[in-house]
Amino acid sequence: MGLRYQETLTLPFDMVDVKQELKIPGFLAYCLALSGRQSELLGRADKAIFEEYGLVWVVTDYEVDIHRLPRYQETVTIETEAKSYNKFFCYRTFHIYDETGALLIKILAYFVLIDFETRKVSPVPEELIAPYQSEKVKKVARAPKYDTLGESVEAEREVRYFDIDLNGHVNNSKYLEWMYESLDYDFLLQHRPVYFQLKYIKEVAPGSLVTTKAVQEEGVSQHEIWSNGQLNAQGMIKWEKRDDRG
Amino acid sequence: MGLRYQETLTLPFDMVDVKQELKIPGFLAYCLALSGRQSELLGRADKAIFEEYGLVWVVTDYEVDIHRLPRYQETVTIETEAKSYNKFFCYRTFHIYDETGALLIKILAYFVLIDFETRKVSPVPEELIAPYQSEKVKKVARAPKYDTLGESVEAEREVRYFDIDLNGHVNNSKYLEWMYESLDYDFLLQHRPVYFQLKYIKEVAPGSLVTTKAVQEEGVSQHEIWSNGQLNAQGMIKWEKRDDRG
């Protein structure tokens, strides 16, 4: 059990989509910023660990269960916990609850520490992780697997100025946006996501031309992001047809 | 003098760009949501005025002076005031201050009320505007003018799923993003905006193909957004070459 940290949020219009529901891609970035505020309280701000250790946190995988997407002006509680870690991986959860305490969304994020100079994964320093009171585990949790894509629909996308974040590469949340935007507008209006998983393989640089590949079947879509002949990210989203309840 | 409302904000990483400076387009939407919170406190939430009057607020113009863009993790105070109004227009300011009280950004926004059914501009009902304690003025403040574009660089852009907001059209903040993205990545790295003005003429619908036109001269860029043979928006941005101070 790690220390828990929580904040409440009332959803403003710029965090919801045309259906008045939470925009999930931007919300992943919001949650990372929120966990950054916990780290700062614990004396482990990104800036501090960069200056002391030359290390930066990188998300490698997400697994996300969505029971219901919160709506415009709904107030939610976001609780995060750096749950456990082993030699290389740290596992953090985010639970999003509505005002009755019902669980809306559960996010599991896999983190590693990268040496900024060598770009290699670093073992997790014990004294860096100690303040979170996470459980040390031997077992490496296996990140979700991905099927090889069959016949896919491809599209090219330019990387835009505001896609680039302060780390100088395309922001993590953008990949999920690209995956959404590989699907038809009408499909997105008529379906809701109930689960998704993402894997980040290689960062995308400014000025890149990106190819999105998507396979859309009943209830599930599979996605790959490629640039310069490299696989950058994989994703899988499970969808449910919307009924009258919206 | 209208009632003032303020909030503080510490800039998270998802609100800053590759230069670690505030992303202005998304910040315009953030400020509108903030003014929505003032309206709610005054019993004039968007939902209430829609239900009581069948009216919705629409921004027609922005004029923005930028003395300095706040940076990642900087804490700013955002103060807004519904300053004055006449028969059709309401004028609202946003002042953004740093921790020493220095003015960083001043935003002037022109609003009108649209009848949701007829899509026509409605006179401002006195009892709707009363709680803001804005000054009633006879004079109509003239929105900034725009030059006819000379030889321009054109690019086509698809409207994407997350460009559409809960009003069912492309969100206002997206237009400024498109204007930025009409300029070279290197130009954006090497320059800072010191002033911009925007005019919204016609909304862009889902599924549209948009043409951005840009003329880039020393110190100033001029922009138009077109779709389906219609001029949707105009913009002008003044730029200053960045020096060593970043």
CSV table of C-alpha atoms in Angstrom, one decimal:
chain,number,residue,atom,x,y,z
A,1,MET,CA,0.0,0.0,0.0
A,2,GLY,CA,1.4,3.3,-1.0
A,3,LEU,CA,0.5,6.8,0.3
A,4,ARG,CA,-2.7,8.0,-1.4
A,5,TYR,CA,-3.2,11.5,-2.8
A,6,GLN,CA,-6.5,12.9,-4.0
A,7,GLU,CA,-8.0,16.0,-5.6
A,8,THR,CA,-11.5,16.9,-6.7
A,9,LEU,CA,-12.3,18.3,-10.2
A,10,THR,CA,-15.5,19.8,-11.6
A,11,LEU,CA,-15.4,19.1,-15.4
A,12,PRO,CA,-15.1,22.4,-17.3
A,13,PHE,CA,-16.4,22.5,-20.9
A,14,ASP,CA,-12.8,22.3,-22.3
A,15,MET,CA,-12.4,18.8,-20.8
A,16,VAL,CA,-15.5,17.3,-22.4
A,17,ASP,CA,-16.3,16.2,-25.9
A,18,VAL,CA,-19.3,16.8,-28.2
A,19,LYS,CA,-21.3,14.2,-26.1
A,20,GLN,CA,-20.5,16.3,-23.0
A,21,GLU,CA,-18.3,13.4,-21.7
A,22,LEU,CA,-14.8,13.5,-20.4
A,23,LYS,CA,-12.1,13.6,-23.2
A,24,ILE,CA,-10.0,10.7,-22.1
A,25,PRO,CA,-6.7,11.5,-24.0
A,26,GLY,CA,-6.2,14.9,-22.3
A,27,PHE,CA,-7.3,13.4,-19.0
A,28,LEU,CA,-4.4,11.0,-19.1
A,29,ALA,CA,-2.1,14.1,-19.1
A,30,TYR,CA,-4.2,15.7,-16.4
A,31,CYS,CA,-3.7,12.7,-14.1
A,32,LEU,CA,0.0,12.6,-14.7
A,33,ALA,CA,0.2,16.3,-13.7
A,34,LEU,CA,-1.8,15.4,-10.6
A,35,SER,CA,0.6,12.6,-9.6
A,36,GLY,CA,3.3,15.2,-10.2
A,37,ARG,CA,1.7,17.3,-7.4
A,38,GLN,CA,1.8,14.3,-5.1
A,39,SER,CA,5.5,13.8,-5.9
A,40,GLU,CA,6.2,17.4,-5.2
A,41,LEU,CA,4.6,17.2,-1.8
A,42,LEU,CA,6.8,14.2,-1.1
A,43,GLY,CA,10.0,16.1,-2.1
A,44,ARG,CA,10.2,14.1,-5.3
A,45,ALA,CA,9.3,16.7,-8.0
A,46,ASP,CA,10.4,15.8,-11.5
A,47,LYS,CA,12.8,18.7,-11.5
A,48,ALA,CA,14.4,17.4,-8.3
A,49,ILE,CA,14.9,13.8,-9.5
A,50,PHE,CA,16.3,15.1,-12.7
A,51,GLU,CA,18.8,17.4,-10.9
A,52,GLU,CA,19.8,14.8,-8.2
A,53,TYR,CA,19.8,11.6,-10.3
A,54,GLY,CA,19.7,12.6,-14.0
A,55,LEU,CA,16.5,10.5,-14.3
A,56,VAL,CA,13.1,11.2,-15.8
A,57,TRP,CA,9.8,9.2,-15.4
A,58,VAL,CA,8.4,7.6,-18.5
A,59,VAL,CA,5.0,5.8,-18.9
A,60,THR,CA,5.4,2.6,-20.8
A,61,ASP,CA,1.8,1.2,-20.6
A,62,TYR,CA,-1.7,2.0,-19.6
A,63,GLU,CA,-4.6,-0.3,-18.7
A,64,VAL,CA,-7.9,1.6,-18.3
A,65,ASP,CA,-11.3,0.3,-17.2
A,66,ILE,CA,-14.2,2.7,-17.8
A,67,HIS,CA,-17.5,2.1,-16.1
A,68,ARG,CA,-18.9,5.4,-16.9
A,69,LEU,CA,-17.4,8.6,-18.4
A,70,PRO,CA,-18.1,11.6,-16.1
A,71,ARG,CA,-20.0,14.5,-17.7
A,72,TYR,CA,-19.8,18.3,-18.1
A,73,GLN,CA,-19.9,20.0,-14.7
A,74,GLU,CA,-19.9,16.7,-12.8
A,75,THR,CA,-17.6,16.7,-9.8
A,76,VAL,CA,-15.2,13.8,-9.5
A,77,THR,CA,-12.6,12.7,-7.0
A,78,ILE,CA,-9.3,11.5,-8.4
A,79,GLU,CA,-7.3,9.3,-6.1
A,80,THR,CA,-3.8,8.1,-7.0
A,81,GLU,CA,-1.4,5.7,-5.3
A,82,ALA,CA,2.1,4.6,-6.2
A,83,LYS,CA,1.1,1.0,-5.5
A,84,SER,CA,4.2,-1.1,-5.9
A,85,TYR,CA,7.5,-1.4,-7.6
A,86,ASN,CA,10.2,-3.8,-8.5
A,87,LYS,CA,13.8,-3.4,-9.8
A,88,PHE,CA,12.7,-1.5,-12.9
A,89,PHE,CA,9.0,-0.8,-12.9
A,90,CYS,CA,6.7,1.3,-10.8
A,91,TYR,CA,2.9,0.7,-10.8
A,92,ARG,CA,0.6,3.6,-10.1
A,93,THR,CA,-3.2,3.6,-10.0
A,94,PHE,CA,-5.7,6.3,-10.5
A,95,HIS,CA,-9.3,5.8,-9.3
A,96,ILE,CA,-11.9,8.2,-10.4
A,97,TYR,CA,-15.1,8.3,-8.3
A,98,ASP,CA,-18.4,10.2,-8.7
A,99,GLU,CA,-20.1,12.1,-5.9
A,100,THR,CA,-21.9,9.0,-4.6
A,101,GLY,CA,-18.5,7.2,-4.3
A,102,ALA,CA,-19.1,5.0,-7.3
A,103,LEU,CA,-16.0,4.0,-9.3
A,104,LEU,CA,-16.1,5.5,-12.8
A,105,ILE,CA,-12.6,4.9,-14.1
A,106,LYS,CA,-9.6,2.9,-13.0
A,107,ILE,CA,-6.3,3.6,-14.6
A,108,LEU,CA,-3.2,1.5,-14.1
A,109,ALA,CA,0.0,3.1,-15.3
A,110,TYR,CA,3.4,1.4,-15.7
A,111,PHE,CA,6.4,3.7,-15.2
A,112,VAL,CA,10.1,3.4,-15.6
A,113,LEU,CA,13.0,5.8,-14.9
A,114,ILE,CA,15.1,6.7,-17.9
A,115,ASP,CA,18.7,8.0,-17.7
A,116,PHE,CA,18.4,11.3,-19.5
A,117,GLU,CA,21.9,11.1,-21.0
A,118,THR,CA,22.0,7.4,-22.1
A,119,ARG,CA,18.2,7.1,-22.7
A,120,LYS,CA,18.4,3.7,-21.0
A,121,VAL,CA,16.1,2.3,-18.3
A,122,SER,CA,17.6,2.8,-14.8
A,123,PRO,CA,17.0,0.6,-11.8
A,124,VAL,CA,14.7,2.4,-9.3
A,125,PRO,CA,16.9,4.0,-6.5
A,126,GLU,CA,15.5,2.9,-3.1
A,127,GLU,CA,15.8,6.3,-1.6
A,128,LEU,CA,14.1,7.9,-4.5
A,129,ILE,CA,11.0,5.7,-4.1
A,130,ALA,CA,10.9,5.5,-0.3
A,131,PRO,CA,8.6,8.5,0.4
A,132,TYR,CA,5.7,7.0,-1.6
A,133,GLN,CA,5.6,4.0,0.8
A,134,SER,CA,5.0,1.7,-2.1
A,135,GLU,CA,5.2,-2.1,-1.7
A,136,LYS,CA,8.4,-3.6,-3.1
A,137,VAL,CA,7.5,-6.7,-5.2
A,138,LYS,CA,9.7,-9.3,-6.9
A,139,LYS,CA,7.3,-10.1,-9.7
A,140,VAL,CA,7.2,-8.0,-12.8
A,141,ALA,CA,3.6,-7.3,-13.7
A,142,ARG,CA,3.2,-8.3,-17.4
A,143,ALA,CA,1.9,-5.5,-19.5
A,144,PRO,CA,-0.9,-6.4,-21.9
A,145,LYS,CA,-0.2,-8.1,-25.2
A,146,TYR,CA,-1.3,-6.9,-28.6
A,147,ASP,CA,-2.4,-8.9,-31.6
A,148,THR,CA,-0.6,-8.5,-35.0
A,149,LEU,CA,-2.8,-6.2,-37.0
A,150,GLY,CA,-4.7,-7.7,-39.9
A,151,GLU,CA,-5.9,-5.7,-42.9
A,152,SER,CA,-5.8,-2.1,-41.5
A,153,VAL,CA,-6.9,1.3,-42.5
A,154,GLU,CA,-4.0,3.7,-42.8
A,155,ALA,CA,-3.8,7.4,-42.6
A,156,GLU,CA,-1.0,9.9,-42.5
A,157,ARG,CA,-0.8,12.7,-39.9
A,158,GLU,CA,1.6,15.6,-39.5
A,159,VAL,CA,3.0,16.3,-36.1
A,160,ARG,CA,1.8,19.7,-35.1
A,161,TYR,CA,3.5,22.4,-32.9
A,162,PHE,CA,1.2,21.9,-29.9
A,163,ASP,CA,1.6,18.1,-30.0
A,164,ILE,CA,5.1,18.5,-28.7
A,165,ASP,CA,5.5,18.7,-24.9
A,166,LEU,CA,8.2,20.1,-22.7
A,167,ASN,CA,10.2,16.9,-23.1
A,168,GLY,CA,10.6,17.8,-26.8
A,169,HIS,CA,8.6,14.9,-28.2
A,170,VAL,CA,5.0,14.1,-29.0
A,171,ASN,CA,3.0,14.1,-25.8
A,172,ASN,CA,1.8,10.6,-24.6
A,173,SER,CA,-1.8,11.7,-24.6
A,174,LYS,CA,-1.7,12.5,-28.4
A,175,TYR,CA,-1.3,8.9,-29.4
A,176,LEU,CA,-4.7,8.0,-28.0
A,177,GLU,CA,-6.1,11.0,-29.8
A,178,TRP,CA,-4.7,9.7,-33.0
A,179,MET,CA,-6.2,6.3,-32.4
A,180,TYR,CA,-9.7,7.9,-31.7
A,181,GLU,CA,-9.4,10.0,-34.8
A,182,SER,CA,-8.6,6.9,-37.0
A,183,LEU,CA,-12.3,5.9,-36.3
A,184,ASP,CA,-15.4,7.3,-38.0
A,185,TYR,CA,-17.0,10.4,-36.4
A,186,ASP,CA,-20.4,8.5,-36.4
A,187,PHE,CA,-18.9,5.4,-34.8
A,188,LEU,CA,-17.5,7.6,-32.0
A,189,LEU,CA,-20.8,9.3,-31.5
A,190,GLN,CA,-22.6,5.9,-31.3
A,191,HIS,CA,-20.2,4.0,-29.1
A,192,ARG,CA,-18.6,4.4,-25.7
A,193,PRO,CA,-15.2,3.1,-24.7
A,194,VAL,CA,-15.3,0.5,-21.8
A,195,TYR,CA,-11.6,-0.5,-21.7
A,196,PHE,CA,-8.4,0.4,-23.4
A,197,GLN,CA,-4.7,-0.4,-23.2
A,198,LEU,CA,-1.8,1.5,-24.6
A,199,LYS,CA,1.9,0.6,-25.1
A,200,TYR,CA,4.5,3.3,-25.8
A,201,ILE,CA,7.5,1.9,-27.7
A,202,LYS,CA,9.4,4.8,-29.2
A,203,GLU,CA,8.9,8.5,-28.9
A,204,VAL,CA,7.9,10.6,-31.9
A,205,ALA,CA,10.0,13.6,-32.7
A,206,PRO,CA,9.0,17.1,-34.0
A,207,GLY,CA,8.6,17.3,-37.7
A,208,SER,CA,7.7,13.6,-38.1
A,209,LEU,CA,5.1,12.2,-40.4
A,210,VAL,CA,3.0,9.7,-38.6
A,211,THR,CA,1.1,6.8,-40.0
A,212,THR,CA,-1.9,5.5,-38.0
A,213,LYS,CA,-3.1,2.0,-38.7
A,214,ALA,CA,-6.5,0.8,-37.4
A,215,VAL,CA,-8.6,-2.4,-37.5
A,216,GLN,CA,-12.1,-1.9,-36.5
A,217,GLU,CA,-14.2,-4.9,-35.6
A,218,GLU,CA,-17.5,-5.3,-33.7
A,219,GLY,CA,-16.8,-4.1,-30.1
A,220,VAL,CA,-13.0,-3.7,-30.5
A,221,SER,CA,-10.5,-1.5,-32.3
A,222,GLN,CA,-6.8,-2.2,-32.6
A,223,HIS,CA,-4.3,0.5,-33.4
A,224,GLU,CA,-0.7,1.1,-34.3
A,225,ILE,CA,1.3,4.4,-34.7
A,226,TRP,CA,4.3,4.3,-37.0
A,227,SER,CA,6.9,6.9,-38.1
A,228,ASN,CA,10.1,6.5,-40.1
A,229,GLY,CA,9.6,2.8,-40.4
A,230,GLN,CA,9.4,2.4,-36.6
A,231,LEU,CA,6.5,1.2,-34.5
A,232,ASN,CA,5.9,4.0,-31.9
A,233,ALA,CA,2.9,2.8,-30.0
A,234,GLN,CA,0.1,0.2,-29.9
A,235,GLY,CA,-3.4,0.4,-28.6
A,236,MET,CA,-6.6,-1.6,-28.2
A,237,ILE,CA,-10.0,-0.2,-27.3
A,238,LYS,CA,-13.1,-2.1,-26.4
A,239,TRP,CA,-16.4,-0.3,-27.3
A,240,GLU,CA,-20.0,-0.7,-26.3
A,241,LYS,CA,-22.9,0.5,-28.5
A,242,ARG,CA,-24.6,3.4,-26.8
A,243,ASP,CA,-28.2,3.0,-25.9
A,244,ASP,CA,-30.9,5.5,-25.1
A,245,ARG,CA,-29.4,6.3,-21.7
A,246,GLY,CA,-26.7,8.1,-23.7
B,1,MET,CA,-16.9,48.6,-13.0
B,2,GLY,CA,-18.2,45.0,-12.9
B,3,LEU,CA,-17.7,42.5,-10.1
B,4,ARG,CA,-14.3,40.9,-10.2
B,5,TYR,CA,-13.7,37.2,-9.9
B,6,GLN,CA,-10.3,35.6,-9.5
B,7,GLU,CA,-8.6,32.2,-9.3
B,8,THR,CA,-5.0,31.1,-9.0
B,9,LEU,CA,-3.4,28.5,-11.2
B,10,THR,CA,-0.1,26.7,-11.1
B,11,LEU,CA,0.8,25.7,-14.7
B,12,PRO,CA,0.9,21.9,-15.1
B,13,PHE,CA,2.9,20.3,-17.9
B,14,ASP,CA,-0.1,19.8,-20.1
B,15,MET,CA,-0.8,23.5,-20.3
B,16,VAL,CA,2.7,24.4,-21.5
B,17,ASP,CA,4.5,24.0,-24.9
B,18,VAL,CA,7.9,22.7,-25.9
B,19,LYS,CA,9.4,26.0,-24.6
B,20,GLN,CA,7.8,25.4,-21.2
B,21,GLU,CA,5.5,28.4,-21.8
B,22,LEU,CA,1.8,28.7,-21.5
B,23,LYS,CA,-0.1,27.2,-24.6
B,24,ILE,CA,-2.3,30.2,-25.4
B,25,PRO,CA,-5.0,28.5,-27.5
B,26,GLY,CA,-6.1,26.1,-24.8
B,27,PHE,CA,-5.7,28.9,-22.2
B,28,LEU,CA,-8.5,30.9,-24.0
B,29,ALA,CA,-10.8,28.0,-23.4
B,30,TYR,CA,-9.6,27.7,-19.8
B,31,CYS,CA,-10.4,31.4,-19.2
B,32,LEU,CA,-13.9,31.0,-20.7
B,33,ALA,CA,-14.5,28.1,-18.3
B,34,LEU,CA,-13.3,30.3,-15.4
B,35,SER,CA,-15.7,33.1,-16.4
B,36,GLY,CA,-18.4,30.4,-16.4
B,37,ARG,CA,-17.6,29.7,-12.8
B,38,GLN,CA,-18.2,33.4,-12.0
B,39,SER,CA,-21.5,33.3,-13.8
B,40,GLU,CA,-22.5,30.2,-11.9
B,41,LEU,CA,-21.8,32.0,-8.6
B,42,LEU,CA,-24.0,34.9,-9.8
B,43,GLY,CA,-26.8,32.5,-10.7
B,44,ARG,CA,-26.2,33.0,-14.4
B,45,ALA,CA,-24.8,29.6,-15.4
B,46,ASP,CA,-24.9,28.8,-19.2
B,47,LYS,CA,-27.4,26.1,-18.5
B,48,ALA,CA,-29.7,28.5,-16.6
B,49,ILE,CA,-29.7,31.2,-19.3
B,50,PHE,CA,-30.3,28.6,-22.0
B,51,GLU,CA,-33.2,27.2,-20.1
B,52,GLU,CA,-34.7,30.6,-19.0
B,53,TYR,CA,-34.0,32.7,-22.1
B,54,GLY,CA,-33.1,30.2,-24.9
B,55,LEU,CA,-29.8,32.2,-25.3
B,56,VAL,CA,-26.2,31.1,-25.5
B,57,TRP,CA,-23.0,33.2,-25.1
B,58,VAL,CA,-20.7,33.5,-28.2
B,59,VAL,CA,-17.3,35.2,-28.4
B,60,THR,CA,-17.0,37.3,-31.5
B,61,ASP,CA,-13.5,38.9,-31.0
B,62,TYR,CA,-10.4,38.7,-28.9
B,63,GLU,CA,-7.7,41.3,-28.4
B,64,VAL,CA,-4.7,40.0,-26.4
B,65,ASP,CA,-1.6,41.8,-25.1
B,66,ILE,CA,1.2,39.5,-23.9
B,67,HIS,CA,4.0,41.0,-21.8
B,68,ARG,CA,5.4,37.7,-20.8
B,69,LEU,CA,4.1,34.1,-21.1
B,70,PRO,CA,4.1,32.3,-17.8
B,71,ARG,CA,6.1,29.2,-17.5
B,72,TYR,CA,5.8,25.6,-16.3
B,73,GLN,CA,4.9,25.4,-12.6
B,74,GLU,CA,4.6,29.2,-12.3
B,75,THR,CA,1.7,30.3,-10.2
B,76,VAL,CA,-0.5,33.0,-11.8
B,77,THR,CA,-3.6,34.9,-10.7
B,78,ILE,CA,-6.4,35.2,-13.3
B,79,GLU,CA,-8.8,38.0,-12.7
B,80,THR,CA,-11.9,38.5,-14.8
B,81,GLU,CA,-14.5,41.3,-15.0
B,82,ALA,CA,-17.6,41.7,-17.1
B,83,LYS,CA,-16.6,45.3,-17.6
B,84,SER,CA,-19.3,46.9,-19.7
B,85,TYR,CA,-22.1,46.3,-22.2
B,86,ASN,CA,-24.4,48.0,-24.6
B,87,LYS,CA,-27.5,46.8,-26.4
B,88,PHE,CA,-25.8,43.8,-28.1
B,89,PHE,CA,-22.2,43.5,-26.9
B,90,CYS,CA,-20.7,42.5,-23.6
B,91,TYR,CA,-17.0,43.3,-22.9
B,92,ARG,CA,-15.1,41.1,-20.5
B,93,THR,CA,-11.5,41.4,-19.5
B,94,PHE,CA,-9.0,38.8,-18.1
B,95,HIS,CA,-5.9,40.0,-16.4
B,96,ILE,CA,-3.2,37.4,-15.7
B,97,TYR,CA,-0.7,38.4,-13.0
B,98,ASP,CA,2.5,36.7,-11.8
B,99,GLU,CA,3.4,36.2,-8.1
B,100,THR,CA,4.9,39.7,-7.8
B,101,GLY,CA,1.7,41.3,-9.1
B,102,ALA,CA,3.2,42.1,-12.5
B,103,LEU,CA,0.7,42.0,-15.4
B,104,LEU,CA,1.6,39.1,-17.8
B,105,ILE,CA,-1.4,39.0,-20.2
B,106,LYS,CA,-4.4,41.1,-20.8
B,107,ILE,CA,-7.4,39.6,-22.7
B,108,LEU,CA,-10.3,41.6,-24.0
B,109,ALA,CA,-13.2,39.4,-25.1
B,110,TYR,CA,-16.3,40.6,-27.0
B,111,PHE,CA,-19.4,38.5,-26.4
B,112,VAL,CA,-22.9,38.5,-27.8
B,113,LEU,CA,-26.0,36.4,-26.9
B,114,ILE,CA,-27.4,34.2,-29.7
B,115,ASP,CA,-30.9,32.9,-29.8
B,116,PHE,CA,-30.3,29.2,-30.0
B,117,GLU,CA,-33.3,28.6,-32.3
B,118,THR,CA,-33.0,31.4,-34.8
B,119,ARG,CA,-29.1,31.7,-34.5
B,120,LYS,CA,-29.6,35.5,-34.4
B,121,VAL,CA,-28.0,38.0,-32.1
B,122,SER,CA,-30.3,38.9,-29.2
B,123,PRO,CA,-30.4,42.2,-27.3
B,124,VAL,CA,-28.9,41.7,-23.9
B,125,PRO,CA,-31.7,41.3,-21.3
B,126,GLU,CA,-31.2,43.8,-18.4
B,127,GLU,CA,-32.1,41.3,-15.7
B,128,LEU,CA,-29.7,38.7,-17.2
B,129,ILE,CA,-26.8,41.0,-17.0
B,130,ALA,CA,-27.6,42.9,-13.7
B,131,PRO,CA,-25.8,40.5,-11.3
B,132,TYR,CA,-22.4,41.3,-13.0
B,133,GLN,CA,-22.7,45.0,-12.1
B,134,SER,CA,-21.2,45.9,-15.5
B,135,GLU,CA,-21.4,49.4,-16.7
B,136,LYS,CA,-24.0,50.1,-19.4
B,137,VAL,CA,-22.4,52.1,-22.2
B,138,LYS,CA,-23.9,53.6,-25.3
B,139,LYS,CA,-20.9,53.3,-27.5
B,140,VAL,CA,-20.2,50.1,-29.4
B,141,ALA,CA,-16.5,49.4,-29.0
B,142,ARG,CA,-15.1,48.7,-32.5
B,143,ALA,CA,-13.5,45.3,-32.9
B,144,PRO,CA,-10.1,45.4,-34.5
B,145,LYS,CA,-9.9,45.5,-38.3
B,146,TYR,CA,-8.1,43.1,-40.6
B,147,ASP,CA,-6.1,43.7,-43.8
B,148,THR,CA,-7.0,41.8,-47.0
B,149,LEU,CA,-4.5,39.0,-47.3
B,150,GLY,CA,-1.9,39.3,-50.0
B,151,GLU,CA,-0.1,36.3,-51.4
B,152,SER,CA,-0.7,33.6,-48.8
B,153,VAL,CA,0.5,30.1,-47.9
B,154,GLU,CA,-2.5,27.7,-47.9
B,155,ALA,CA,-2.9,24.3,-46.2
B,156,GLU,CA,-5.8,22.0,-45.8
B,157,ARG,CA,-6.8,20.5,-42.4
B,158,GLU,CA,-9.3,17.9,-41.5
B,159,VAL,CA,-11.6,18.7,-38.6
B,160,ARG,CA,-10.9,16.0,-36.0
B,161,TYR,CA,-13.2,14.4,-33.4
B,162,PHE,CA,-11.8,16.2,-30.4
B,163,ASP,CA,-11.9,19.6,-32.2
B,164,ILE,CA,-15.7,19.6,-31.7
B,165,ASP,CA,-17.0,20.9,-28.4
B,166,LEU,CA,-20.2,20.4,-26.6
B,167,ASN,CA,-21.9,23.1,-28.8
B,168,GLY,CA,-21.4,20.7,-31.7
B,169,HIS,CA,-18.9,22.9,-33.7
B,170,VAL,CA,-15.2,23.4,-33.8
B,171,ASN,CA,-14.1,25.0,-30.5
B,172,ASN,CA,-13.0,28.6,-30.6
B,173,SER,CA,-9.6,27.8,-29.3
B,174,LYS,CA,-8.9,25.5,-32.2
B,175,TYR,CA,-8.8,28.4,-34.7
B,176,LEU,CA,-5.8,30.0,-33.0
B,177,GLU,CA,-4.1,26.5,-32.9
B,178,TRP,CA,-4.6,26.3,-36.7
B,179,MET,CA,-3.1,29.8,-37.1
B,180,TYR,CA,0.0,28.8,-35.1
B,181,GLU,CA,0.4,25.6,-37.0
B,182,SER,CA,0.4,27.5,-40.3
B,183,LEU,CA,3.8,28.8,-39.3
B,184,ASP,CA,7.1,27.0,-39.3
B,185,TYR,CA,8.1,25.0,-36.3
B,186,ASP,CA,11.5,26.8,-36.2
B,187,PHE,CA,9.8,30.2,-36.5
B,188,LEU,CA,7.6,29.4,-33.5
B,189,LEU,CA,10.7,28.3,-31.5
B,190,GLN,CA,12.5,31.5,-32.2
B,191,HIS,CA,9.7,34.0,-31.7
B,192,ARG,CA,7.3,35.0,-29.0
B,193,PRO,CA,3.8,36.4,-29.5
B,194,VAL,CA,3.4,39.9,-28.0
B,195,TYR,CA,-0.2,40.7,-29.3
B,196,PHE,CA,-2.9,39.0,-31.2
B,197,GLN,CA,-6.5,39.6,-32.3
B,198,LEU,CA,-9.1,37.1,-33.5
B,199,LYS,CA,-12.4,37.5,-35.2
B,200,TYR,CA,-15.0,34.7,-35.3
B,201,ILE,CA,-17.2,35.0,-38.3
B,202,LYS,CA,-18.9,31.6,-38.9
B,203,GLU,CA,-18.7,28.4,-37.0
B,204,VAL,CA,-17.0,25.3,-38.5
B,205,ALA,CA,-19.1,22.1,-38.5
B,206,PRO,CA,-18.0,18.5,-37.9
B,207,GLY,CA,-16.7,16.8,-41.0
B,208,SER,CA,-15.5,20.0,-42.6
B,209,LEU,CA,-12.3,20.4,-44.6
B,210,VAL,CA,-10.7,23.6,-43.5
B,211,THR,CA,-8.2,25.8,-45.5
B,212,THR,CA,-5.8,27.9,-43.5
B,213,LYS,CA,-4.2,30.9,-45.2
B,214,ALA,CA,-1.2,32.7,-43.7
B,215,VAL,CA,0.9,35.6,-44.7
B,216,GLN,CA,4.1,35.8,-42.6
B,217,GLU,CA,6.1,39.1,-42.6
B,218,GLU,CA,8.7,40.5,-40.3
B,219,GLY,CA,7.1,40.7,-36.9
B,220,VAL,CA,3.6,40.0,-37.9
B,221,SER,CA,1.5,37.1,-39.3
B,222,GLN,CA,-2.0,37.4,-40.8
B,223,HIS,CA,-4.4,34.5,-40.9
B,224,GLU,CA,-7.7,33.4,-42.4
B,225,ILE,CA,-9.6,30.2,-41.9
B,226,TRP,CA,-12.0,29.1,-44.7
B,227,SER,CA,-14.3,26.2,-45.2
B,228,ASN,CA,-16.9,25.5,-47.9
B,229,GLY,CA,-16.1,28.8,-49.6
B,230,GLN,CA,-16.9,30.7,-46.4
B,231,LEU,CA,-14.5,32.8,-44.3
B,232,ASN,CA,-14.8,31.4,-40.8
B,233,ALA,CA,-12.2,33.4,-38.9
B,234,GLN,CA,-9.5,36.0,-39.2
B,235,GLY,CA,-6.4,36.6,-37.0
B,236,MET,CA,-3.3,38.7,-36.7
B,237,ILE,CA,-0.4,38.0,-34.4
B,238,LYS,CA,2.6,40.2,-33.6
B,239,TRP,CA,5.8,38.4,-33.0
B,240,GLU,CA,9.1,39.4,-31.3
B,241,LYS,CA,12.4,37.6,-32.0
B,242,ARG,CA,13.4,35.8,-28.8
B,243,ASP,CA,16.7,36.7,-27.3
B,244,ASP,CA,19.0,34.8,-25.0
B,245,ARG,CA,16.7,35.5,-22.0
B,246,GLY,CA,14.5,32.8,-23.6
